[in-house]
Coordinates of C-alpha atoms and ligand atoms in Angstrom, one line a residue:
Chain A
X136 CA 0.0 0.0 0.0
X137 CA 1.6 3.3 -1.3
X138 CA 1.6 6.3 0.6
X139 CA -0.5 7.9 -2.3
X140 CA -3.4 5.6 -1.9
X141 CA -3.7 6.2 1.9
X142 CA -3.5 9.8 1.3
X143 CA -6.3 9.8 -1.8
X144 CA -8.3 7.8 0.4
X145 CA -8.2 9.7 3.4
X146 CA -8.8 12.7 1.1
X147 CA -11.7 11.3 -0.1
X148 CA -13.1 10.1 3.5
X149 CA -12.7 13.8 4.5
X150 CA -14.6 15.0 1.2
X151 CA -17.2 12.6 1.5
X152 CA -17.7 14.1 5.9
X153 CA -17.4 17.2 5.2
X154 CA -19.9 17.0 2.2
X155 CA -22.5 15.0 3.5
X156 CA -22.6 16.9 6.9
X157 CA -23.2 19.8 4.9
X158 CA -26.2 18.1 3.1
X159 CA -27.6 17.0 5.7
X160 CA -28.1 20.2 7.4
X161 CA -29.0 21.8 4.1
X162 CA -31.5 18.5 3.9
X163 CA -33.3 19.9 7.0
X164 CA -33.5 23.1 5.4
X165 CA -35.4 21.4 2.3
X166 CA -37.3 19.3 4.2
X167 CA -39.0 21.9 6.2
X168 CA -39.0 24.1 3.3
X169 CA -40.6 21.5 1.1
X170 CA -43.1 20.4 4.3
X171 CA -44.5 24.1 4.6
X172 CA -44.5 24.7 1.0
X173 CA -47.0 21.8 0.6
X174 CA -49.0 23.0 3.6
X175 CA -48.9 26.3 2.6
X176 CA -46.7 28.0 4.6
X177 CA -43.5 29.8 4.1
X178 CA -41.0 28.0 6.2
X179 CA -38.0 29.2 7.5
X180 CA -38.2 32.9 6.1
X181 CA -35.9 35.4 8.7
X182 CA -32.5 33.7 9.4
X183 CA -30.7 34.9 6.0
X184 CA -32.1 35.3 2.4
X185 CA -34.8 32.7 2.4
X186 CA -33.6 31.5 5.4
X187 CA -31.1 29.7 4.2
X188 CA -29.2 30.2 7.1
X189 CA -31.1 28.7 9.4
X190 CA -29.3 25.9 9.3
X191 CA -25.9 27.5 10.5
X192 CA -28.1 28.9 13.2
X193 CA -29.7 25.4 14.2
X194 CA -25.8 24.1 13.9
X195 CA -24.7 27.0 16.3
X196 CA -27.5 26.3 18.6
X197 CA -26.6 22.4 18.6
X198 CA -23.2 22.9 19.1
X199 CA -23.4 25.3 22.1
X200 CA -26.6 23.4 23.7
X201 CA -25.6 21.9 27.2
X202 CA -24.8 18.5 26.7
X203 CA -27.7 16.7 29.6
X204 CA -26.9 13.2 30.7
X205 CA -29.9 12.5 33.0
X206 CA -29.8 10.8 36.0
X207 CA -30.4 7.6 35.9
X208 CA -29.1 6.9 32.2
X209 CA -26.7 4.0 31.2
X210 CA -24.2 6.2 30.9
X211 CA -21.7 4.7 28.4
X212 CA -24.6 4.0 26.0
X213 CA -26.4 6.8 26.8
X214 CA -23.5 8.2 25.5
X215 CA -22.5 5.9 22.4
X216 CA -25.4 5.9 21.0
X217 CA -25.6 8.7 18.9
X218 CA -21.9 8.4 17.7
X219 CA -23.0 4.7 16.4
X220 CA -26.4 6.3 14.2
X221 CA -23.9 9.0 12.9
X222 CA -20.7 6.9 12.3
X223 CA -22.5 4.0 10.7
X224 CA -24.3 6.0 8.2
X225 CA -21.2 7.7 6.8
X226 CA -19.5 4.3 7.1
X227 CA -21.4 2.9 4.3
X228 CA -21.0 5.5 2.2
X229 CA -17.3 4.0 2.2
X230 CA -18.8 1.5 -0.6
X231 CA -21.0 3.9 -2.5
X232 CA -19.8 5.1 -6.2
X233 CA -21.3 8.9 -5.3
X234 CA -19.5 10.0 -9.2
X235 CA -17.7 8.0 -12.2
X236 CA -14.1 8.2 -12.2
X237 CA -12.9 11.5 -13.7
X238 CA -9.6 12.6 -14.4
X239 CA -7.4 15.8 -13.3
X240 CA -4.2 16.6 -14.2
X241 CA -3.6 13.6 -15.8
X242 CA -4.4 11.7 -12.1
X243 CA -7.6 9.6 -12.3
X244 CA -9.5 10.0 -9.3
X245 CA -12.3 6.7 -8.1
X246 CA -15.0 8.7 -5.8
X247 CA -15.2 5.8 -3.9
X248 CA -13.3 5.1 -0.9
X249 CA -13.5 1.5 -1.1
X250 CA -15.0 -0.3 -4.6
X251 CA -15.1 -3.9 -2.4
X252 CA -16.8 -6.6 -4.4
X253 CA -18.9 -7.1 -1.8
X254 CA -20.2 -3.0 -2.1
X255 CA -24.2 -3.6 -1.6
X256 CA -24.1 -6.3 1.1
X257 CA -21.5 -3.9 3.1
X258 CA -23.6 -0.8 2.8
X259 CA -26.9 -2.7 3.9
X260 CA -25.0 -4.3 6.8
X261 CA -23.7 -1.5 8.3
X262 CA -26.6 0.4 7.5
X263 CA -28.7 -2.1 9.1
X264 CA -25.6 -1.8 12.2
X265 CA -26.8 2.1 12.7
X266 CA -30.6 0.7 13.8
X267 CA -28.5 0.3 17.4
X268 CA -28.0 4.0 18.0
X269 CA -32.1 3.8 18.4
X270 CA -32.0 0.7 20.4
X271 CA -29.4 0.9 22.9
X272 CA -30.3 4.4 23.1
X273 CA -33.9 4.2 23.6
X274 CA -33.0 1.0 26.4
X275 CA -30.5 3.2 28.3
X276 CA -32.3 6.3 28.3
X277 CA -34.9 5.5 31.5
X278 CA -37.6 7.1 29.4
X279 CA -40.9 5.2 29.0
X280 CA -41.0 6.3 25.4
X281 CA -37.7 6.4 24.9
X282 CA -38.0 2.4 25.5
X283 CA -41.1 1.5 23.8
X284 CA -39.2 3.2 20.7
X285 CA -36.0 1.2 21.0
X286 CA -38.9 -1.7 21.4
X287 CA -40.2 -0.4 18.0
X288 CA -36.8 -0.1 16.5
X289 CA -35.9 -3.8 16.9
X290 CA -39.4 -4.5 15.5
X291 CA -39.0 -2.6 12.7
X292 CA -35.7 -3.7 12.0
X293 CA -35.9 -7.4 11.8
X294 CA -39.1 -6.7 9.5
X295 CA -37.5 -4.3 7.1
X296 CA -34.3 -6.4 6.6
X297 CA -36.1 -9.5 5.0
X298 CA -37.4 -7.2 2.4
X299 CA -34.4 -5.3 1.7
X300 CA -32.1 -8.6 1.2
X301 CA -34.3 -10.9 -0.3
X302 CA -35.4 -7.9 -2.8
X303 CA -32.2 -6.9 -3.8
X304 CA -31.7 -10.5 -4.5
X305 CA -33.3 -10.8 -8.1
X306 CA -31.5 -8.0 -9.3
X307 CA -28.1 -9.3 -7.5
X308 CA -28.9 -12.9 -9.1
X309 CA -29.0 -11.2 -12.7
X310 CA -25.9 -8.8 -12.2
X311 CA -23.9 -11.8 -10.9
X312 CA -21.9 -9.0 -8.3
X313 CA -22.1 -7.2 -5.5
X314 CA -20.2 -4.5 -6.2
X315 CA -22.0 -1.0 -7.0
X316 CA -19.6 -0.7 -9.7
X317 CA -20.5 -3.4 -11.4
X318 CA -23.7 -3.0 -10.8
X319 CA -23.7 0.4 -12.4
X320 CA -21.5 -1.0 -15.4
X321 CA -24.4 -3.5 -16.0
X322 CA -27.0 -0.8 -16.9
X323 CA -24.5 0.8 -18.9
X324 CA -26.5 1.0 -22.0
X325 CA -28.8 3.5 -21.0
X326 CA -32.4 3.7 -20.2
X327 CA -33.7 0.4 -22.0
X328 CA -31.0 -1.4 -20.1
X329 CA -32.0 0.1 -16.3
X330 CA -32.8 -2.9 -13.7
X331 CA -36.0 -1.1 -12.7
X332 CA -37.6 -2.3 -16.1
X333 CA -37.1 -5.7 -15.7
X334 CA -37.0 -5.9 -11.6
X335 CA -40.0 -3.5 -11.1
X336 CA -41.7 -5.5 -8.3
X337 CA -37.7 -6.1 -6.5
X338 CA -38.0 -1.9 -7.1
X339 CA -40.6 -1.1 -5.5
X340 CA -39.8 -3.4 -2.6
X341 CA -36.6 -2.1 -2.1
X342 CA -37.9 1.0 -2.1
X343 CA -41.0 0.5 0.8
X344 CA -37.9 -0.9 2.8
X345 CA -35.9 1.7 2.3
X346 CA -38.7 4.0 3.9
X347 CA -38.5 1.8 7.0
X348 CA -34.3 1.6 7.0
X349 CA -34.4 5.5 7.4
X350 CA -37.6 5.9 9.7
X351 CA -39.5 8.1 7.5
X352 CA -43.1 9.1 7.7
X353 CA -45.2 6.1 6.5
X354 CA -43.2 4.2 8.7
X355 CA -41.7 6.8 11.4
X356 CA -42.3 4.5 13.7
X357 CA -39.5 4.9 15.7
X358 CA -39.7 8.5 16.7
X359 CA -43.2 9.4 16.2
X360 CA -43.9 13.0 17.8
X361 CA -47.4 12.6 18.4
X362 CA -47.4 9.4 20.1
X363 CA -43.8 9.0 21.4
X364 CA -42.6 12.1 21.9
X365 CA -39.7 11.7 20.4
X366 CA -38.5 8.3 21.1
X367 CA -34.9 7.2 21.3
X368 CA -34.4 10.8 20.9
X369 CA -36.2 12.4 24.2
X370 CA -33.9 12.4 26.6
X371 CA -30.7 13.6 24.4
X372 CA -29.9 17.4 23.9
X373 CA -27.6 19.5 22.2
X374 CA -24.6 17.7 19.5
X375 CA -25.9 14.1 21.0
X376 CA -29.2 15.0 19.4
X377 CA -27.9 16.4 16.9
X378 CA -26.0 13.5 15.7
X379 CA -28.6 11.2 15.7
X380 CA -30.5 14.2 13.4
X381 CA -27.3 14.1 10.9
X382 CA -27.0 10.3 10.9
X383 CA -30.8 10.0 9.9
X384 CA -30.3 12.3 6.9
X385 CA -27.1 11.5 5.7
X386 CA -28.8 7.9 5.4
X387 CA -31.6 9.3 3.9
X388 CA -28.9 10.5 1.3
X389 CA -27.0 7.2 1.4
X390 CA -30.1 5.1 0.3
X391 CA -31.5 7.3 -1.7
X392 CA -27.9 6.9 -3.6
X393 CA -28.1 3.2 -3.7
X394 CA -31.5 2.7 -5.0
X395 CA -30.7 5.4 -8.0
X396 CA -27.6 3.1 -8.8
X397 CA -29.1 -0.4 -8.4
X398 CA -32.2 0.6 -9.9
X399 CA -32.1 3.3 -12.3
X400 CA -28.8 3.1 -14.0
X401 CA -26.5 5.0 -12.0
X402 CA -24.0 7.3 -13.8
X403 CA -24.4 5.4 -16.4
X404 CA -21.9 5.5 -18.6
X405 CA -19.4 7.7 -16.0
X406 CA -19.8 11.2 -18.5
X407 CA -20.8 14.4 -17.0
X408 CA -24.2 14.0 -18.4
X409 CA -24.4 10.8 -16.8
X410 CA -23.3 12.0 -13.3
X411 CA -25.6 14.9 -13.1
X412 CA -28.2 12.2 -14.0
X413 CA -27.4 10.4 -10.9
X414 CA -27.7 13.6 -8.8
X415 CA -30.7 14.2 -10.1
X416 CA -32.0 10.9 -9.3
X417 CA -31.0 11.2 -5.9
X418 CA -32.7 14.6 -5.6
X419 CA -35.9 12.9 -6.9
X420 CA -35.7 10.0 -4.1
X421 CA -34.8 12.2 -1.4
X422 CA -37.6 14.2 -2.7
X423 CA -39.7 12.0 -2.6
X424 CA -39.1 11.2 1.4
X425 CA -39.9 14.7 2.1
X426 CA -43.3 14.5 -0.2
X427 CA -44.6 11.3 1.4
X428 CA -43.9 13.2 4.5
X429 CA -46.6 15.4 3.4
X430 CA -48.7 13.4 2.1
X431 CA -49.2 10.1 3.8
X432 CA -50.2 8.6 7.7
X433 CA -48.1 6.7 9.4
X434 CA -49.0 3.2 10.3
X435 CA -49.0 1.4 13.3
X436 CA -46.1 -0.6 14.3
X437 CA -47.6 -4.4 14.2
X438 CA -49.2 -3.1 10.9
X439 CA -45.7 -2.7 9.7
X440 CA -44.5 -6.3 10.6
X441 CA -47.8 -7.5 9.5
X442 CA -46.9 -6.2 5.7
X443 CA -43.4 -6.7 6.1
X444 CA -43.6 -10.4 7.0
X445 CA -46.9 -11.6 5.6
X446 CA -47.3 -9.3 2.6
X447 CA -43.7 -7.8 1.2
X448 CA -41.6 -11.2 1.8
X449 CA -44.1 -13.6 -0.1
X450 CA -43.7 -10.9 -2.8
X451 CA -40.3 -10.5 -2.6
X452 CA -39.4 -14.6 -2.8
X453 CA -41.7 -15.2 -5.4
X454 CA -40.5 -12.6 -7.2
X455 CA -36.8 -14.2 -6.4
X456 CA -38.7 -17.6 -7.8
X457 CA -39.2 -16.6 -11.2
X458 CA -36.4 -14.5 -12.0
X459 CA -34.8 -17.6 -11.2
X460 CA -36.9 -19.5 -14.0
X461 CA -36.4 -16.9 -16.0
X462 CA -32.7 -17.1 -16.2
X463 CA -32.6 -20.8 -15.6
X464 CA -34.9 -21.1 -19.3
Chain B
X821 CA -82.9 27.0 6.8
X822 CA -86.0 25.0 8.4
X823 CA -84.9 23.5 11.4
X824 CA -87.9 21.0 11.8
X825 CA -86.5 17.8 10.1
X826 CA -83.4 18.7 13.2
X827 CA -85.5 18.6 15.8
X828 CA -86.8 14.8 15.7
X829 CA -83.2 13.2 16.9
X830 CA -84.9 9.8 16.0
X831 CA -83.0 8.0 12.8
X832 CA -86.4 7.5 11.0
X833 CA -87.1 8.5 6.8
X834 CA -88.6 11.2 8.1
X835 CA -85.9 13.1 9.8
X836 CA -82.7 14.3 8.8
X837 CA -80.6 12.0 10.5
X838 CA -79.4 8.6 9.4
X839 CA -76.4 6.1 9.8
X840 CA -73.3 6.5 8.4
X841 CA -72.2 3.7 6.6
X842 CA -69.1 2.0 8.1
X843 CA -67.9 -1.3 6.4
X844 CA -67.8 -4.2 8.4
X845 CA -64.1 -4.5 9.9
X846 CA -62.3 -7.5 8.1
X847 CA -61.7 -10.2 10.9
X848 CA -60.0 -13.5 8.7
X849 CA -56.8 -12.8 7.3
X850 CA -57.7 -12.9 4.1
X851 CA -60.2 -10.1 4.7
X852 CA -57.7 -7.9 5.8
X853 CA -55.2 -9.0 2.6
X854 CA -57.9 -8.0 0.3
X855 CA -58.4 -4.6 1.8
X856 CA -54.9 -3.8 1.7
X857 CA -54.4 -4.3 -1.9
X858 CA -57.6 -2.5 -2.8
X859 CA -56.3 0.2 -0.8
X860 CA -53.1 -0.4 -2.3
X861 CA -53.8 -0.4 -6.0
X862 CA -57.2 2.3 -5.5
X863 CA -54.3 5.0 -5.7
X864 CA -55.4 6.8 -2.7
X865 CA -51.6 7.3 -1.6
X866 CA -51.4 8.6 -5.2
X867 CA -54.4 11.2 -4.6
X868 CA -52.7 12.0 -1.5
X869 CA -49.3 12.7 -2.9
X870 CA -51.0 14.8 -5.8
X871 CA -52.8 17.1 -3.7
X872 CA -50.1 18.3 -2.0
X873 CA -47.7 18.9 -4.9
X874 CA -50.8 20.6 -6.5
X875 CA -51.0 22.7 -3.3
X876 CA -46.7 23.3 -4.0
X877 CA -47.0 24.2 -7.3
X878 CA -50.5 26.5 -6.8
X879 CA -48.2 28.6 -4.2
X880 CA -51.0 29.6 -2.7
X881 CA -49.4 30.5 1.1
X882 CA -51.9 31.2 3.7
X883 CA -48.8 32.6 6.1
X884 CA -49.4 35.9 8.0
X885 CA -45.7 36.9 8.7
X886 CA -47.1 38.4 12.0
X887 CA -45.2 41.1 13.3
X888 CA -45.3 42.5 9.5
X889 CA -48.5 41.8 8.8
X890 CA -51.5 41.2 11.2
X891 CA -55.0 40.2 10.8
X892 CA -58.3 42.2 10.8
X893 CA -59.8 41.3 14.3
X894 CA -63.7 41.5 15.3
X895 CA -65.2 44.9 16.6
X896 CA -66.0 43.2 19.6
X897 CA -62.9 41.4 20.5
X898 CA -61.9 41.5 24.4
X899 CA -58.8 43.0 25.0
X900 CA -57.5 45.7 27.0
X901 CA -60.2 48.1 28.2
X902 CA -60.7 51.6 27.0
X903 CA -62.5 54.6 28.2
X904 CA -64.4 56.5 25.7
X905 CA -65.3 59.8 25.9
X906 CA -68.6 61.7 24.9
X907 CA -68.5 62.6 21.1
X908 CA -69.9 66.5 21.6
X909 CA -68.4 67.2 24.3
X910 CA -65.2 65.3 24.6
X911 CA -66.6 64.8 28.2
X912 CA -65.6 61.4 29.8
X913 CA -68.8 59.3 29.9
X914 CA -67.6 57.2 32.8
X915 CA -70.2 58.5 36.1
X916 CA -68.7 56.5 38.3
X917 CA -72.1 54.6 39.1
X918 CA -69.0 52.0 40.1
X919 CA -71.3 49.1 38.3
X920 CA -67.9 48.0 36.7
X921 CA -66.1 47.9 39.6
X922 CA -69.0 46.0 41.5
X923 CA -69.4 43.3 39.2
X924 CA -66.0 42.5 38.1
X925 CA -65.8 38.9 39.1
X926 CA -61.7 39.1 39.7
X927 CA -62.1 42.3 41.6
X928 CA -59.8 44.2 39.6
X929 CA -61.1 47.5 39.0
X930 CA -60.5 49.9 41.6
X931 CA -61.8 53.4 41.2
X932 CA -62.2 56.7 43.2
X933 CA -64.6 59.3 43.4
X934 CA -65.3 62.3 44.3
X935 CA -68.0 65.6 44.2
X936 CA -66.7 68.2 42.4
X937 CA -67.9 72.3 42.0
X938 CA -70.9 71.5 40.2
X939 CA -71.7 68.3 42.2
X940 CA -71.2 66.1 39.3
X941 CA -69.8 62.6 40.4
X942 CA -66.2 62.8 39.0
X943 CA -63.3 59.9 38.4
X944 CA -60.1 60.5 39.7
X945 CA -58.7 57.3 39.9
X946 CA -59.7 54.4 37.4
X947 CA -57.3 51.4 37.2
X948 CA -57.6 47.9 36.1
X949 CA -55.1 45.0 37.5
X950 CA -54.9 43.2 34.1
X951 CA -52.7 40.4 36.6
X952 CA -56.4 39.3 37.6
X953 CA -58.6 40.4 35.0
X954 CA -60.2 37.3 33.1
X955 CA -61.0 39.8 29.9
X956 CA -64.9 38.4 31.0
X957 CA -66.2 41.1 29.4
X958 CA -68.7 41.6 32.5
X959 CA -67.9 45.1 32.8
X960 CA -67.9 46.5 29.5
X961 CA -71.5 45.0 29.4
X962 CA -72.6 46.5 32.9
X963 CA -71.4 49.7 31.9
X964 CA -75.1 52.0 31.5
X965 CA -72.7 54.8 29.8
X966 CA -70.8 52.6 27.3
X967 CA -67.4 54.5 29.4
X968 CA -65.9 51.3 29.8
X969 CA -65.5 48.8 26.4
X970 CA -62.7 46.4 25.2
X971 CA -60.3 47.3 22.7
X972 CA -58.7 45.7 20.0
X973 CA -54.7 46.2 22.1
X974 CA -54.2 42.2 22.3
X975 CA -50.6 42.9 22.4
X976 CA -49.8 43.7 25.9
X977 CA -46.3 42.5 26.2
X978 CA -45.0 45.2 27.9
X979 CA -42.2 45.6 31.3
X980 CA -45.0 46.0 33.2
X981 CA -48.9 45.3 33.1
X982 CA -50.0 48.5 34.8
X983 CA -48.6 50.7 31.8
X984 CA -51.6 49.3 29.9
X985 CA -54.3 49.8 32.3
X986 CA -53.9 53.3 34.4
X987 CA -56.8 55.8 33.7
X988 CA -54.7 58.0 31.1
X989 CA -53.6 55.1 29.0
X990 CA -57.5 53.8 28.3
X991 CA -59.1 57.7 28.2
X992 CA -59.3 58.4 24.5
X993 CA -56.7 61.2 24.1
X994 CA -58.9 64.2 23.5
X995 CA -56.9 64.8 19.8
X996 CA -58.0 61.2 19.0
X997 CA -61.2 62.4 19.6
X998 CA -61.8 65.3 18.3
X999 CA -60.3 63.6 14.5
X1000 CA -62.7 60.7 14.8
X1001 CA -60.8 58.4 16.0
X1002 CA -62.3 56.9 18.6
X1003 CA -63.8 53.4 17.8
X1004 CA -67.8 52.0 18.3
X1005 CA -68.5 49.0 18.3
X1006 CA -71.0 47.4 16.1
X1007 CA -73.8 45.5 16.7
X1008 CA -75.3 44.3 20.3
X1009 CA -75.6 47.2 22.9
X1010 CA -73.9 49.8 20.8
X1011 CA -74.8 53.1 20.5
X1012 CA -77.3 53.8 18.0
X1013 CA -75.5 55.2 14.9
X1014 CA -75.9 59.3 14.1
X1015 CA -76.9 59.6 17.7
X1016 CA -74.2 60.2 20.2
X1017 CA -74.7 59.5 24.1
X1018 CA -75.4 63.0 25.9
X1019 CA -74.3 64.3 29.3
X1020 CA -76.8 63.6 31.5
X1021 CA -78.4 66.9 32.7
X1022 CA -77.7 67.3 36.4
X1023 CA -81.3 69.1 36.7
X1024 CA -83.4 66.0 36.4
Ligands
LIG1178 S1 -63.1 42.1 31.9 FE1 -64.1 41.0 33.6 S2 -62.3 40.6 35.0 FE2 -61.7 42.1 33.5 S3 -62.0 44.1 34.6 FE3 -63.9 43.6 33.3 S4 -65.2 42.5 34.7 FE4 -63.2 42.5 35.6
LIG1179 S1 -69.9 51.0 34.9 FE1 -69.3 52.5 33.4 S2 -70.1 54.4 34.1 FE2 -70.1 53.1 35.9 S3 -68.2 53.4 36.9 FE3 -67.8 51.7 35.5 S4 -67.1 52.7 33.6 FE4 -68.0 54.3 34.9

């Protein structure tokens, strides 16, 4: 391993923080922008031109909060928690292709910190690994609601996890890799060639569980104001709270970057054109978690499971079944 | 609107009432499989998702940006209390009959009297403790003068309550009143319009 490599990666680590922390506090800006827009109201309108500075105010009022442990907290979870939402979100970005490889000064440069061969299974696992920050959380807070939302969590997560795998498995079957790359490179051909037109039931799937893998509002389960207060997150203040807030949105980003490149082609064939097609996917599906916001209820929690197990996995192994035959014939 | 059909609360075909239709709750699980997917595929998470981007495109926002802009508010609207004054005269119409201060049900008027050279009943001292005052309204309706109404002031943040409610600051300032400003309310109670309430003649 050559010095070069460790310092392009570590480069690359430190782009990838820095950018991501930046979008997810510009995501809260859109999301309550977006939310009032829909119910006409104005949103955030005083901090700033168009209040776009609200978010450096919310950042300053984070970072300056008093940090409150409560009394009779698990301390070292109590305190761990957050760091594992927030740490795990941005560690599976490590396996995400965010741009094709481009070239400056005659130096080509991979925006990917680590193309593994195993890129999807990575990013869902530790994905799947930043559902503790809710759970131990939630258990060591000595809240009420704090623990029937880390009860929730676990509920939630060992439904949404059938669907995400065994969806993602068609697709995977037909690709033959795991790697995003190749995954990507697959669909190359353009829009005919995208997995979403001959995996549209694996889509869709994928999709629903993504909704649950991020918490988001036909399944914000997990925090839900209006019954829960706010969950895992009631008794945490300040930059622990805050954390929690950035690792929820920079997932948001994170999955909303994996279905655009399993599902819809990617970057296609790695041109400008094709990367600003990719950010504009990703702006559609992250979009679209702030419209359904909007729009849609929430369910209850053992409606969830209910659809998860006895609806959504059927689905999703039948659909594994004949894409199976398909290939097999 | 006729009101008859209203008045028999009996469900029967001849009065207004009648059951709402509620589906039977699915009990089996297959029930319950077939209502999700004709909830599912009825698009009614589509209609939902449409209305609101309608209502994001449309633009129409409902905001008041309130300390910019503020909302008309109804004539008679309780808050802080004013003291009029007679519209020929620019005579307070306050008597002191002290009706106010007896039926205020926080006790929070306090007022003094007192005879003056022509042995009309005169106020000195009118104050309301707006600490206790329930804005009940009680007074302004007592009031056989129409001296004593509620304003439209709701915004009585202030460093301290008593700058709101000494006599000075509810007396209509006499240049307020002599260019027409001082409000009447409509409606209920008022005084009739073109007709102002007259000093009552000591000589009765
Ligand atoms: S509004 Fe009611 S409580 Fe307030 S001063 Fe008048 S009578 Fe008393
Ligand atoms: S009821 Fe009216 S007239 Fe009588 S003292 Fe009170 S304000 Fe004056």
């Amino acid at each position: 391993m050559d010095m070069a490599f460790i310092i392009e990666t570590i480069v690359k680590i430190v782009v990838i923080l820095l950018v991501f922390s930046a979008l997810a506090g510009l995501g809260t800006y859109f999301e309550r922008k977006v939310l009032a827009f829909m119910q006409r109201r104005l949103g955030p309108m005083h901090v700033g031109p168009f209040g776009l500075l609200q978010v450096a105010a919310d950042g300053i009022k984070l970072f300056t909060k008093e940090d409150i442990i409560p009394q009779n907290v698990v301390k070292p979870i109590f305190k761990i928690a957050p760091v594992i939402t927030a740490a795990t979100a941005f560690m599976a970005a490590a396996a995400i292709p965010f741009w094709p490889q481009f070239t400056v000064f005659g130096y080509t440069v991979h925006p990917i910190v680590a193309d593994v061969n195993i890129g999807i299974l990575y990013v869902l696992g530790v994905m799947a690994i930043g559902l503790y920050g809710p759970l131990l959380g939630g258990m060591a807070s000595a809240n009420k609601f704090s623990l029937i939302s880390a009860a929730r969590s676990a509920a939630v997560f060992i439904s949404y996890e059938v669907i995400s795998g065994l969806s993602l498995l068609a697709p995977l079957m037909m690709v033959g890799s795991l790697s995003l790359v190749d995954i990507n490179n697959y669909q190359v051909g353009g829009i005919g060639h995208w997995i979403i037109w001959s995996q549209p039931v694996a889509f869709i799937l994928f999709w629903i569980a993504a909704f649950a893998e991020t918490g988001r509002t036909p399944f914000h389960l997990v925090a839900n104001d209006h019954e829960i207060i706010d969950g895992f997150g009631t008794e945490y203040s300040g930059m622990r709270w805050g954390l929690f807030f950035i690792g929820e949105y920079a997932n948001m980003f994170f999955i909303s970057f994996v279905i655009a490149i399993i599902f819809l082609g990617g970057f296609g064939d790695g041109t400008i054109a094709g990367a600003f097609q990719l950010l504009l996917k990703v702006a559609f599906f992250f979009f679209f978690f702030l419209w359904t916001r909007a729009a849609w209820p929430d369910v209850r929690p053992d409606q969830l499971m209910w659809l998860c197990w006895k609806v959504l996995m059927p689905i999703a192994v039948i659909n594994v079944v004949i894409t199976g035959l398909v290939m097999m014939f | 609107m006729h009101s008859e059909p209203l008045n028999d609360r009996n469900v029967s075909e001849h009065s207004a009432y009648y059951y709402v239709d509620i589906e039977e709750y699915p009990t089996t699980g297959w029930d319950k499989f077939k209502q999700v997917v004709k909830r599912t595929f009825r698009g009614e998470l589509f209609v939902g998702l449409w209305v609101v981007m309608r209502e994001m495109i449309k633009f129409d926002i409902h905001t008041v940006k309130y300390p910019l802009e503020k909302l008309p508010i109804g004539p008679r609207y309780r808050a802080v209390h004013k003291l009029l004054r007679l519209w020929e005269s620019g005579y307070e119409r306050c008597i002191g009959c002290g009706l106010c201060e007896k039926i205020c049900i926080s006790d929070c008027i306090r007022m003094d009297t007192k005879i003056d050279e022509n042995s009309r009943k005169e106020v000195t001292e009118y104050s309301i403790n707006l600490g206790r005052c329930i804005f009940c309204g009680y007074c302004a309706e007592v009031c056989p003068e129409l001296a004593i109404v509620h304003g439209q002031r709701y915004e009585n943040g202030s460093e301290q309550r008593a700058h709101f409610v000494i006599k000075d600051d509810m007396l209509t300032p006499l240049d307020f009143l002599t260019s027409g400003q001082q409000a009447e309310y409509p409606g209920f109670g008022s005084i009739t319009p073109n007709e102002s309430v007259t000093k009552t003649p000591l000589a009765y």
